[in-house]
Amino acid sequence: MSPSKESKSESKTLMVVFISLLIDLLAFTLILPLLPSLLDYYHKNDKGNLYLFLVDKINYFQEAIGAPGHFNVVLFGGFIGSLFSFLQFIASPVMGALSDIYGRKNVLLVSMVGEMCCYILWANATNFSIFVMSRIVGGISRGNVSICTAVIADISTKKTRGKGMAVIGIAFSIGFIVGPITGALFAHWTKTEDTYYFAWPAMLAFTLVVIDFVYLLLSFDETLTSDKRAKSLGSGLNNALNYINPSALFRFDPVQKVNDKDLKNMRKIGLICFFFLFLYSGLEYTLTFLTHIRFHVQQGKMFLYIGLLMAIFQGAFLRRLPVGREKQITLIGLCLIIPAFICIGFATKEWTLYLGLTMYSFASATVIPCLTTLICAYGSHQQKGTVMGIFRSLGALARALGPILASSVFWLFGARLCYVIGGFFLVIPLLLLRKLEL
């Protein structure tokens, strides 16, 4: 293929990935502003024992950490989010590895069938058990982000890889702006209803995934040809267990036939990702508590500000980042998020809060996309999906654990100490990255 044709093919695939991921994220984020209304519905109408059992456990946790009772819905939402992230931790490396064997397109389409089942269950979740089952199916099925990053790794060169990761970041920024706004409209509509009107947003999410499925089926050309695919996941039970064993994933054991330096760098990048997202997700989650107590600001306005800044940083800056600058920009992002934590934790006026949120937005827009670009350089064509799946999995584990610890520290010791501790421990990924020899 000539350079011009190869460039056109890469641009086409990049656009297809962007549109597909954006549609998927619009469906995925619809539920976020609906969670309080959904939990209120199940509080009034659920006839099963699961909701009452979980409420009892959440109440126990709330009393243990000293959180006010009216924040139970946020703690409950955090539990649902942690469950979803934990399932992502299990599913991402497996789906990434399967895409190395059966191709990116096939596994993406299977992933979307699982998502369709998730939204059908949600549409019919007139009791809480069915709703939790829908989140379980969704968490297990949602491997498309790690596979999309593997697609970028398949088609891109060292020169264009950063642009591809920035495009994925832009899709996330737009999706997390438009999706929740759409969901908020449904939340306003269903807030006073007694019957299960949540079927409407669920069916909208289902429709979006069906559109995405058809779009990928017709528009996406496989990027991992059969001659470049892995033959199997490996032999033996131990190798299979490596895909769900946390210590094996931190060591990147499923990735085979790599030299010692590359393996050491993969492990270090994975550890940086975990530490960053563990602390970052804690701030992200407790930000709802802080702004409600201290400022009474509109959450929608605040997250819109963050989302717009992220889109600007990714579209105007990160997409044009020169090759080889990823480590430097990640270091800047990590250096900025430390004072962002302190600024937000000690803010007593809105301008101080938004100053911290500006630094926070830059780190949000740059750190993970740049780390993703760095780790994409490792592994053969047959193992790009495995590498990206493990990387995504470590981030999901961090997001499952971070909010639990952060909310406990927040209510036991206060916002200032919570964010000071978070900022202090962010020095760990900063030092690890500084010692990374690329």
CSV table of C-alpha atoms in Angstrom, one decimal:
chain,number,residue,atom,x,y,z
A,1,MET,CA,0.0,0.0,0.0
A,2,SER,CA,1.4,3.4,-1.0
A,3,PRO,CA,2.0,6.0,1.8
A,4,SER,CA,-1.0,8.1,0.6
A,5,LYS,CA,-3.4,5.2,0.6
A,6,GLU,CA,-2.1,4.0,3.9
A,7,SER,CA,-2.6,7.5,5.4
A,8,LYS,CA,-6.2,7.6,4.0
A,9,SER,CA,-6.9,4.1,5.4
A,10,GLU,CA,-5.6,5.1,8.8
A,11,SER,CA,-7.7,8.3,8.8
A,12,LYS,CA,-10.8,6.4,7.8
A,13,THR,CA,-10.3,3.8,10.6
A,14,LEU,CA,-9.6,6.6,13.1
A,15,MET,CA,-12.9,8.3,12.2
A,16,VAL,CA,-14.8,5.1,12.4
A,17,VAL,CA,-13.4,4.4,15.9
A,18,PHE,CA,-14.2,7.9,17.0
A,19,ILE,CA,-17.8,7.8,15.8
A,20,SER,CA,-18.4,4.3,17.2
A,21,LEU,CA,-16.9,5.1,20.6
A,22,LEU,CA,-18.8,8.4,20.8
A,23,ILE,CA,-22.1,6.6,20.1
A,24,ASP,CA,-21.3,4.0,22.7
A,25,LEU,CA,-20.3,6.6,25.3
A,26,LEU,CA,-23.6,8.5,24.7
A,27,ALA,CA,-25.4,5.3,25.6
A,28,PHE,CA,-23.2,4.4,28.5
A,29,THR,CA,-23.4,7.9,30.2
A,30,LEU,CA,-27.2,8.2,29.9
A,31,ILE,CA,-27.6,6.4,33.3
A,32,LEU,CA,-25.2,8.6,35.3
A,33,PRO,CA,-27.7,11.4,36.3
A,34,LEU,CA,-30.5,8.9,36.5
A,35,LEU,CA,-29.0,6.9,39.4
A,36,PRO,CA,-30.5,9.0,42.2
A,37,SER,CA,-34.0,8.7,40.7
A,38,LEU,CA,-33.5,5.0,40.0
A,39,LEU,CA,-32.5,4.3,43.6
A,40,ASP,CA,-35.4,6.4,44.9
A,41,TYR,CA,-37.7,4.3,42.7
A,42,TYR,CA,-36.4,1.0,44.1
A,43,HIS,CA,-36.6,2.4,47.6
A,44,LYS,CA,-40.3,2.8,47.1
A,45,ASN,CA,-41.2,-0.1,44.9
A,46,ASP,CA,-38.7,-3.0,45.1
A,47,LYS,CA,-40.2,-6.1,46.6
A,48,GLY,CA,-37.0,-8.2,46.7
A,49,ASN,CA,-34.5,-8.6,49.5
A,50,LEU,CA,-31.4,-7.4,47.6
A,51,TYR,CA,-32.1,-3.7,47.8
A,52,LEU,CA,-32.9,-3.8,51.5
A,53,PHE,CA,-29.8,-5.9,52.2
A,54,LEU,CA,-27.5,-3.4,50.3
A,55,VAL,CA,-29.2,-0.4,52.0
A,56,ASP,CA,-28.5,-2.0,55.4
A,57,LYS,CA,-24.8,-2.4,54.4
A,58,ILE,CA,-24.6,1.1,53.0
A,59,ASN,CA,-26.2,2.5,56.2
A,60,TYR,CA,-23.6,0.6,58.3
A,61,PHE,CA,-20.8,2.0,56.1
A,62,GLN,CA,-22.3,5.6,56.3
A,63,GLU,CA,-22.5,5.4,60.1
A,64,ALA,CA,-19.0,4.0,60.4
A,65,ILE,CA,-17.4,6.9,58.5
A,66,GLY,CA,-19.7,9.6,59.8
A,67,ALA,CA,-21.3,10.6,56.5
A,68,PRO,CA,-24.7,12.4,56.7
A,69,GLY,CA,-27.7,10.2,55.9
A,70,HIS,CA,-28.7,12.3,52.9
A,71,PHE,CA,-25.5,11.3,51.1
A,72,ASN,CA,-26.5,7.6,51.2
A,73,VAL,CA,-27.7,7.8,47.6
A,74,VAL,CA,-24.2,9.0,46.6
A,75,LEU,CA,-22.6,6.2,48.5
A,76,PHE,CA,-25.0,3.7,47.0
A,77,GLY,CA,-24.1,5.1,43.5
A,78,GLY,CA,-20.5,4.7,44.4
A,79,PHE,CA,-21.1,1.0,45.2
A,80,ILE,CA,-22.8,0.5,41.8
A,81,GLY,CA,-19.9,2.2,40.1
A,82,SER,CA,-17.3,0.2,42.0
A,83,LEU,CA,-19.1,-3.1,41.0
A,84,PHE,CA,-19.0,-2.0,37.4
A,85,SER,CA,-15.3,-1.1,37.5
A,86,PHE,CA,-14.4,-4.4,39.2
A,87,LEU,CA,-16.2,-6.3,36.5
A,88,GLN,CA,-14.2,-4.2,33.9
A,89,PHE,CA,-11.0,-5.3,35.7
A,90,ILE,CA,-11.9,-8.9,35.1
A,91,ALA,CA,-13.3,-8.5,31.6
A,92,SER,CA,-10.8,-6.1,29.9
A,93,PRO,CA,-7.7,-8.3,29.7
A,94,VAL,CA,-9.7,-11.3,28.6
A,95,MET,CA,-11.5,-9.4,25.8
A,96,GLY,CA,-8.3,-7.8,24.7
A,97,ALA,CA,-6.6,-11.2,24.5
A,98,LEU,CA,-9.6,-12.6,22.6
A,99,SER,CA,-9.3,-9.8,20.1
A,100,ASP,CA,-5.7,-10.8,19.5
A,101,ILE,CA,-7.0,-14.3,18.5
A,102,TYR,CA,-10.3,-13.6,16.7
A,103,GLY,CA,-9.8,-10.1,15.4
A,104,ARG,CA,-10.8,-6.7,16.7
A,105,LYS,CA,-14.0,-6.4,14.7
A,106,ASN,CA,-15.5,-9.8,15.8
A,107,VAL,CA,-14.8,-9.1,19.5
A,108,LEU,CA,-16.1,-5.5,19.3
A,109,LEU,CA,-19.4,-6.8,17.8
A,110,VAL,CA,-19.8,-9.5,20.4
A,111,SER,CA,-19.1,-6.8,23.1
A,112,MET,CA,-22.0,-4.8,21.7
A,113,VAL,CA,-24.3,-7.7,21.8
A,114,GLY,CA,-23.6,-8.0,25.5
A,115,GLU,CA,-24.3,-4.3,25.9
A,116,MET,CA,-27.6,-4.7,24.1
A,117,CYS,CA,-28.5,-7.4,26.6
A,118,CYS,CA,-27.5,-5.0,29.4
A,119,TYR,CA,-29.9,-2.3,28.2
A,120,ILE,CA,-32.7,-4.7,27.6
A,121,LEU,CA,-32.4,-5.9,31.2
A,122,TRP,CA,-32.4,-2.3,32.4
A,123,ALA,CA,-35.5,-1.5,30.4
A,124,ASN,CA,-37.3,-4.4,32.2
A,125,ALA,CA,-35.7,-3.8,35.6
A,126,THR,CA,-38.9,-3.3,37.6
A,127,ASN,CA,-37.1,-4.8,40.6
A,128,PHE,CA,-33.6,-4.1,41.9
A,129,SER,CA,-32.2,-7.6,41.3
A,130,ILE,CA,-32.8,-7.2,37.5
A,131,PHE,CA,-31.2,-3.8,37.5
A,132,VAL,CA,-28.0,-5.1,39.3
A,133,MET,CA,-27.9,-8.0,36.8
A,134,SER,CA,-28.0,-5.5,33.9
A,135,ARG,CA,-25.0,-3.7,35.4
A,136,ILE,CA,-23.2,-7.0,35.8
A,137,VAL,CA,-23.8,-7.9,32.2
A,138,GLY,CA,-22.8,-4.4,31.1
A,139,GLY,CA,-19.6,-4.6,33.1
A,140,ILE,CA,-18.5,-7.9,31.7
A,141,SER,CA,-19.4,-7.0,28.1
A,142,ARG,CA,-17.8,-3.5,28.0
A,143,GLY,CA,-14.4,-4.2,26.5
A,144,ASN,CA,-14.7,-1.9,23.6
A,145,VAL,CA,-12.4,0.9,24.9
A,146,SER,CA,-9.4,-1.4,25.3
A,147,ILE,CA,-10.1,-2.9,21.9
A,148,CYS,CA,-10.4,0.5,20.3
A,149,THR,CA,-6.9,1.5,21.7
A,150,ALA,CA,-5.6,-1.8,20.3
A,151,VAL,CA,-7.0,-0.8,16.9
A,152,ILE,CA,-5.2,2.5,17.1
A,153,ALA,CA,-2.0,0.6,18.0
A,154,ASP,CA,-2.6,-1.6,14.9
A,155,ILE,CA,-2.9,1.2,12.4
A,156,SER,CA,-0.7,3.9,13.7
A,157,THR,CA,3.0,4.6,13.6
A,158,LYS,CA,5.1,6.1,16.4
A,159,LYS,CA,4.5,9.5,14.8
A,160,THR,CA,0.7,9.2,14.6
A,161,ARG,CA,-0.1,7.1,17.7
A,162,GLY,CA,-0.5,10.2,20.0
A,163,LYS,CA,-3.0,11.7,17.7
A,164,GLY,CA,-5.1,8.5,17.7
A,165,MET,CA,-5.1,8.4,21.5
A,166,ALA,CA,-6.1,12.1,21.6
A,167,VAL,CA,-9.1,11.3,19.3
A,168,ILE,CA,-10.3,8.6,21.8
A,169,GLY,CA,-9.9,11.2,24.6
A,170,ILE,CA,-12.0,13.7,22.6
A,171,ALA,CA,-14.7,11.1,22.2
A,172,PHE,CA,-14.7,10.6,26.0
A,173,SER,CA,-15.0,14.3,26.6
A,174,ILE,CA,-17.9,14.8,24.3
A,175,GLY,CA,-19.6,11.7,25.4
A,176,PHE,CA,-19.4,12.6,29.1
A,177,ILE,CA,-20.9,16.1,28.3
A,178,VAL,CA,-23.8,15.2,26.0
A,179,GLY,CA,-24.7,11.8,27.5
A,180,PRO,CA,-25.3,13.0,31.1
A,181,ILE,CA,-27.2,16.1,29.8
A,182,THR,CA,-29.5,13.8,27.9
A,183,GLY,CA,-29.9,11.6,30.9
A,184,ALA,CA,-30.6,14.6,33.1
A,185,LEU,CA,-33.6,15.5,30.8
A,186,PHE,CA,-34.9,12.0,31.5
A,187,ALA,CA,-34.2,12.4,35.2
A,188,HIS,CA,-36.3,15.6,35.2
A,189,TRP,CA,-39.1,13.8,33.4
A,190,THR,CA,-39.2,10.7,35.6
A,191,LYS,CA,-38.6,12.3,38.9
A,192,THR,CA,-42.2,12.6,39.9
A,193,GLU,CA,-43.5,9.4,38.2
A,194,ASP,CA,-44.5,6.3,40.2
A,195,THR,CA,-44.3,3.8,37.3
A,196,TYR,CA,-41.2,2.5,35.6
A,197,TYR,CA,-40.5,5.2,33.0
A,198,PHE,CA,-36.8,4.4,33.1
A,199,ALA,CA,-37.5,2.0,30.3
A,200,TRP,CA,-37.4,5.0,27.9
A,201,PRO,CA,-33.7,6.0,28.5
A,202,ALA,CA,-32.8,2.3,28.6
A,203,MET,CA,-34.4,1.8,25.2
A,204,LEU,CA,-32.6,4.9,23.9
A,205,ALA,CA,-29.3,3.5,25.0
A,206,PHE,CA,-30.2,0.2,23.4
A,207,THR,CA,-31.1,1.9,20.1
A,208,LEU,CA,-27.8,3.8,20.1
A,209,VAL,CA,-25.9,0.5,20.6
A,210,VAL,CA,-27.8,-1.1,17.8
A,211,ILE,CA,-26.9,1.8,15.5
A,212,ASP,CA,-23.3,1.5,16.6
A,213,PHE,CA,-23.4,-2.3,15.9
A,214,VAL,CA,-24.7,-1.8,12.3
A,215,TYR,CA,-22.3,1.1,11.7
A,216,LEU,CA,-19.3,-1.0,12.8
A,217,LEU,CA,-20.5,-4.0,10.8
A,218,LEU,CA,-20.7,-2.0,7.6
A,219,SER,CA,-17.9,0.6,8.1
A,220,PHE,CA,-15.1,-1.0,10.1
A,221,ASP,CA,-12.3,-2.9,8.2
A,222,GLU,CA,-10.5,-5.4,10.4
A,223,THR,CA,-7.1,-4.1,11.4
A,224,LEU,CA,-5.6,-7.3,12.7
A,225,THR,CA,-5.3,-9.7,9.7
A,226,SER,CA,-5.4,-13.4,10.2
A,227,ASP,CA,-1.7,-13.8,9.6
A,228,LYS,CA,-0.9,-11.5,12.5
A,229,ARG,CA,-3.2,-13.0,15.1
A,230,ALA,CA,-2.2,-15.0,18.1
A,231,LYS,CA,-3.0,-18.7,18.0
A,232,SER,CA,-4.4,-19.1,21.5
A,233,LEU,CA,-4.5,-17.6,25.0
A,234,GLY,CA,-1.8,-20.0,26.1
A,235,SER,CA,-1.8,-23.5,27.5
A,236,GLY,CA,-2.7,-24.6,31.0
A,237,LEU,CA,-5.0,-23.4,33.7
A,238,ASN,CA,-2.3,-21.1,35.3
A,239,ASN,CA,-2.0,-19.1,32.1
A,240,ALA,CA,-5.7,-18.7,31.9
A,241,LEU,CA,-5.9,-17.5,35.5
A,242,ASN,CA,-3.2,-14.9,34.7
A,243,TYR,CA,-5.9,-12.9,33.0
A,244,ILE,CA,-7.8,-12.4,36.2
A,245,ASN,CA,-5.1,-12.6,38.8
A,246,PRO,CA,-4.2,-9.1,40.1
A,247,SER,CA,-0.6,-9.8,40.8
A,248,ALA,CA,-0.1,-11.5,37.4
A,249,LEU,CA,-1.7,-8.5,35.7
A,250,PHE,CA,0.5,-6.0,37.6
A,251,ARG,CA,3.5,-8.1,36.3
A,252,PHE,CA,2.0,-8.3,32.8
A,253,ASP,CA,2.5,-12.1,32.9
A,254,PRO,CA,0.0,-12.8,30.0
A,255,VAL,CA,2.3,-10.8,27.7
A,256,GLN,CA,4.9,-13.3,26.3
A,257,LYS,CA,8.1,-13.1,24.3
A,258,VAL,CA,9.1,-9.5,25.3
A,259,ASN,CA,12.6,-8.5,26.4
A,260,ASP,CA,13.4,-7.6,30.0
A,261,LYS,CA,13.5,-3.8,29.4
A,262,ASP,CA,10.2,-3.7,27.7
A,263,LEU,CA,8.5,-5.8,30.4
A,264,LYS,CA,10.0,-3.6,33.1
A,265,ASN,CA,8.7,-0.5,31.3
A,266,MET,CA,5.2,-2.0,30.9
A,267,ARG,CA,5.0,-2.9,34.5
A,268,LYS,CA,6.1,0.6,35.5
A,269,ILE,CA,3.6,2.3,33.2
A,270,GLY,CA,0.8,0.0,34.5
A,271,LEU,CA,1.8,0.9,38.1
A,272,ILE,CA,1.8,4.6,37.3
A,273,CYS,CA,-1.7,4.3,35.7
A,274,PHE,CA,-3.0,2.4,38.8
A,275,PHE,CA,-1.7,4.8,41.4
A,276,PHE,CA,-2.8,7.8,39.4
A,277,LEU,CA,-6.4,6.6,38.8
A,278,PHE,CA,-6.7,5.2,42.4
A,279,LEU,CA,-6.1,8.7,43.8
A,280,TYR,CA,-7.8,10.6,40.9
A,281,SER,CA,-11.0,8.5,41.1
A,282,GLY,CA,-11.1,9.2,44.8
A,283,LEU,CA,-11.0,13.0,44.2
A,284,GLU,CA,-13.5,12.7,41.3
A,285,TYR,CA,-16.0,10.8,43.6
A,286,THR,CA,-15.7,13.0,46.7
A,287,LEU,CA,-15.9,16.2,44.6
A,288,THR,CA,-19.7,15.7,44.7
A,289,PHE,CA,-19.6,15.8,48.5
A,290,LEU,CA,-17.3,18.8,48.7
A,291,THR,CA,-19.1,21.0,46.3
A,292,HIS,CA,-22.5,20.2,47.7
A,293,ILE,CA,-21.4,21.0,51.3
A,294,ARG,CA,-19.1,23.9,50.8
A,295,PHE,CA,-20.4,25.7,47.7
A,296,HIS,CA,-23.9,24.4,46.8
A,297,VAL,CA,-22.9,24.8,43.1
A,298,GLN,CA,-24.7,23.1,40.3
A,299,GLN,CA,-23.0,19.8,39.6
A,300,GLY,CA,-24.0,19.9,35.9
A,301,LYS,CA,-22.3,23.3,35.4
A,302,MET,CA,-19.1,22.2,37.1
A,303,PHE,CA,-18.8,18.9,35.1
A,304,LEU,CA,-19.7,20.8,31.9
A,305,TYR,CA,-16.8,23.1,32.6
A,306,ILE,CA,-14.4,20.2,33.2
A,307,GLY,CA,-15.6,18.4,30.1
A,308,LEU,CA,-15.3,21.4,27.8
A,309,LEU,CA,-11.7,22.1,29.1
A,310,MET,CA,-10.7,18.5,28.5
A,311,ALA,CA,-12.1,18.6,25.0
A,312,ILE,CA,-10.1,21.8,24.3
A,313,PHE,CA,-6.9,20.4,25.8
A,314,GLN,CA,-7.2,17.2,23.8
A,315,GLY,CA,-8.4,18.7,20.6
A,316,ALA,CA,-6.2,21.8,20.4
A,317,PHE,CA,-3.2,20.6,22.2
A,318,LEU,CA,-2.8,16.9,22.8
A,319,ARG,CA,-3.7,15.9,19.2
A,320,ARG,CA,-0.8,18.1,17.9
A,321,LEU,CA,1.7,16.9,20.5
A,322,PRO,CA,5.1,16.2,18.9
A,323,VAL,CA,6.3,12.6,18.9
A,324,GLY,CA,8.4,11.8,22.0
A,325,ARG,CA,6.8,14.4,24.3
A,326,GLU,CA,4.3,12.1,26.0
A,327,LYS,CA,6.5,11.5,29.1
A,328,GLN,CA,7.1,15.2,29.5
A,329,ILE,CA,3.4,16.1,29.2
A,330,THR,CA,2.4,13.4,31.6
A,331,LEU,CA,5.0,14.8,34.1
A,332,ILE,CA,3.4,18.2,33.7
A,333,GLY,CA,-0.1,16.7,34.2
A,334,LEU,CA,1.1,14.9,37.4
A,335,CYS,CA,2.8,18.0,38.7
A,336,LEU,CA,-0.4,20.1,38.1
A,337,ILE,CA,-2.9,17.6,39.7
A,338,ILE,CA,-1.0,17.8,43.1
A,339,PRO,CA,-1.7,21.5,43.6
A,340,ALA,CA,-5.1,20.9,42.1
A,341,PHE,CA,-5.9,18.5,45.0
A,342,ILE,CA,-4.6,21.1,47.5
A,343,CYS,CA,-6.5,24.0,45.8
A,344,ILE,CA,-9.8,22.2,45.7
A,345,GLY,CA,-9.4,20.8,49.3
A,346,PHE,CA,-8.7,24.3,50.8
A,347,ALA,CA,-11.1,26.3,48.5
A,348,THR,CA,-13.5,28.5,50.3
A,349,LYS,CA,-14.5,30.6,47.2
A,350,GLU,CA,-15.7,29.5,43.9
A,351,TRP,CA,-12.8,31.1,41.9
A,352,THR,CA,-10.3,29.0,44.0
A,353,LEU,CA,-12.4,25.9,43.3
A,354,TYR,CA,-12.4,26.6,39.6
A,355,LEU,CA,-8.7,27.3,39.6
A,356,GLY,CA,-8.1,23.8,41.0
A,357,LEU,CA,-10.6,22.3,38.5
A,358,THR,CA,-8.7,23.9,35.6
A,359,MET,CA,-5.4,22.1,36.7
A,360,TYR,CA,-7.5,19.0,37.4
A,361,SER,CA,-8.9,19.2,33.8
A,362,PHE,CA,-5.5,19.4,32.2
A,363,ALA,CA,-4.3,16.3,34.1
A,364,SER,CA,-7.6,14.5,33.2
A,365,ALA,CA,-7.1,15.3,29.5
A,366,THR,CA,-3.4,14.4,29.3
A,367,VAL,CA,-2.1,11.8,31.8
A,368,ILE,CA,-4.0,8.6,30.8
A,369,PRO,CA,-4.0,9.3,27.0
A,370,CYS,CA,-0.2,9.9,27.1
A,371,LEU,CA,0.4,6.8,29.3
A,372,THR,CA,-1.8,4.9,26.8
A,373,THR,CA,0.4,6.2,23.9
A,374,LEU,CA,3.5,5.1,25.8
A,375,ILE,CA,2.3,1.6,26.5
A,376,CYS,CA,1.0,1.1,23.0
A,377,ALA,CA,4.7,0.9,21.8
A,378,TYR,CA,5.1,-2.5,23.6
A,379,GLY,CA,4.0,-6.0,22.6
A,380,SER,CA,3.8,-7.6,19.2
A,381,HIS,CA,0.8,-7.3,16.8
A,382,GLN,CA,-0.4,-10.6,18.3
A,383,GLN,CA,-0.5,-9.2,21.8
A,384,LYS,CA,-1.6,-5.5,21.4
A,385,GLY,CA,-5.1,-6.4,22.6
A,386,THR,CA,-3.7,-8.2,25.6
A,387,VAL,CA,-1.4,-5.3,26.5
A,388,MET,CA,-4.2,-2.7,26.2
A,389,GLY,CA,-6.6,-5.0,28.0
A,390,ILE,CA,-4.3,-5.3,31.0
A,391,PHE,CA,-3.6,-1.6,31.1
A,392,ARG,CA,-7.3,-0.9,31.0
A,393,SER,CA,-7.9,-3.5,33.7
A,394,LEU,CA,-5.5,-2.0,36.1
A,395,GLY,CA,-7.3,1.4,35.7
A,396,ALA,CA,-10.6,-0.3,36.3
A,397,LEU,CA,-9.3,-1.9,39.5
A,398,ALA,CA,-8.1,1.5,40.7
A,399,ARG,CA,-11.5,3.0,40.0
A,400,ALA,CA,-13.2,0.2,41.9
A,401,LEU,CA,-11.1,0.8,45.0
A,402,GLY,CA,-10.3,4.5,45.0
A,403,PRO,CA,-13.7,5.9,45.8
A,404,ILE,CA,-14.2,3.6,48.8
A,405,LEU,CA,-11.0,4.7,50.5
A,406,ALA,CA,-11.4,8.4,49.5
A,407,SER,CA,-15.0,8.6,50.8
A,408,SER,CA,-13.9,7.0,54.1
A,409,VAL,CA,-11.0,9.5,54.6
A,410,PHE,CA,-13.2,12.4,53.5
A,411,TRP,CA,-15.9,11.8,56.2
A,412,LEU,CA,-13.5,10.5,58.9
A,413,PHE,CA,-10.9,13.3,58.7
A,414,GLY,CA,-12.4,16.1,56.5
A,415,ALA,CA,-11.9,17.4,53.0
A,416,ARG,CA,-8.7,19.2,53.6
A,417,LEU,CA,-6.8,16.2,55.0
A,418,CYS,CA,-8.3,13.9,52.4
A,419,TYR,CA,-7.0,16.0,49.5
A,420,VAL,CA,-3.7,16.7,51.2
A,421,ILE,CA,-3.1,13.0,51.6
A,422,GLY,CA,-4.2,12.4,48.0
A,423,GLY,CA,-1.9,15.1,46.7
A,424,PHE,CA,1.0,13.7,48.8
A,425,PHE,CA,0.7,10.2,47.5
A,426,LEU,CA,0.5,11.4,43.9
A,427,VAL,CA,4.2,12.0,44.3
A,428,ILE,CA,4.6,8.2,43.9
A,429,PRO,CA,3.5,8.0,40.2
A,430,LEU,CA,5.4,11.2,39.5
A,431,LEU,CA,8.7,9.6,40.8
A,432,LEU,CA,8.0,6.4,39.0
A,433,LEU,CA,7.5,8.2,35.7
A,434,ARG,CA,10.7,10.3,36.2
A,435,LYS,CA,12.7,7.1,36.5
A,436,LEU,CA,11.1,5.5,33.4
A,437,GLU,CA,13.7,5.0,30.7
A,438,LEU,CA,12.1,4.9,27.3
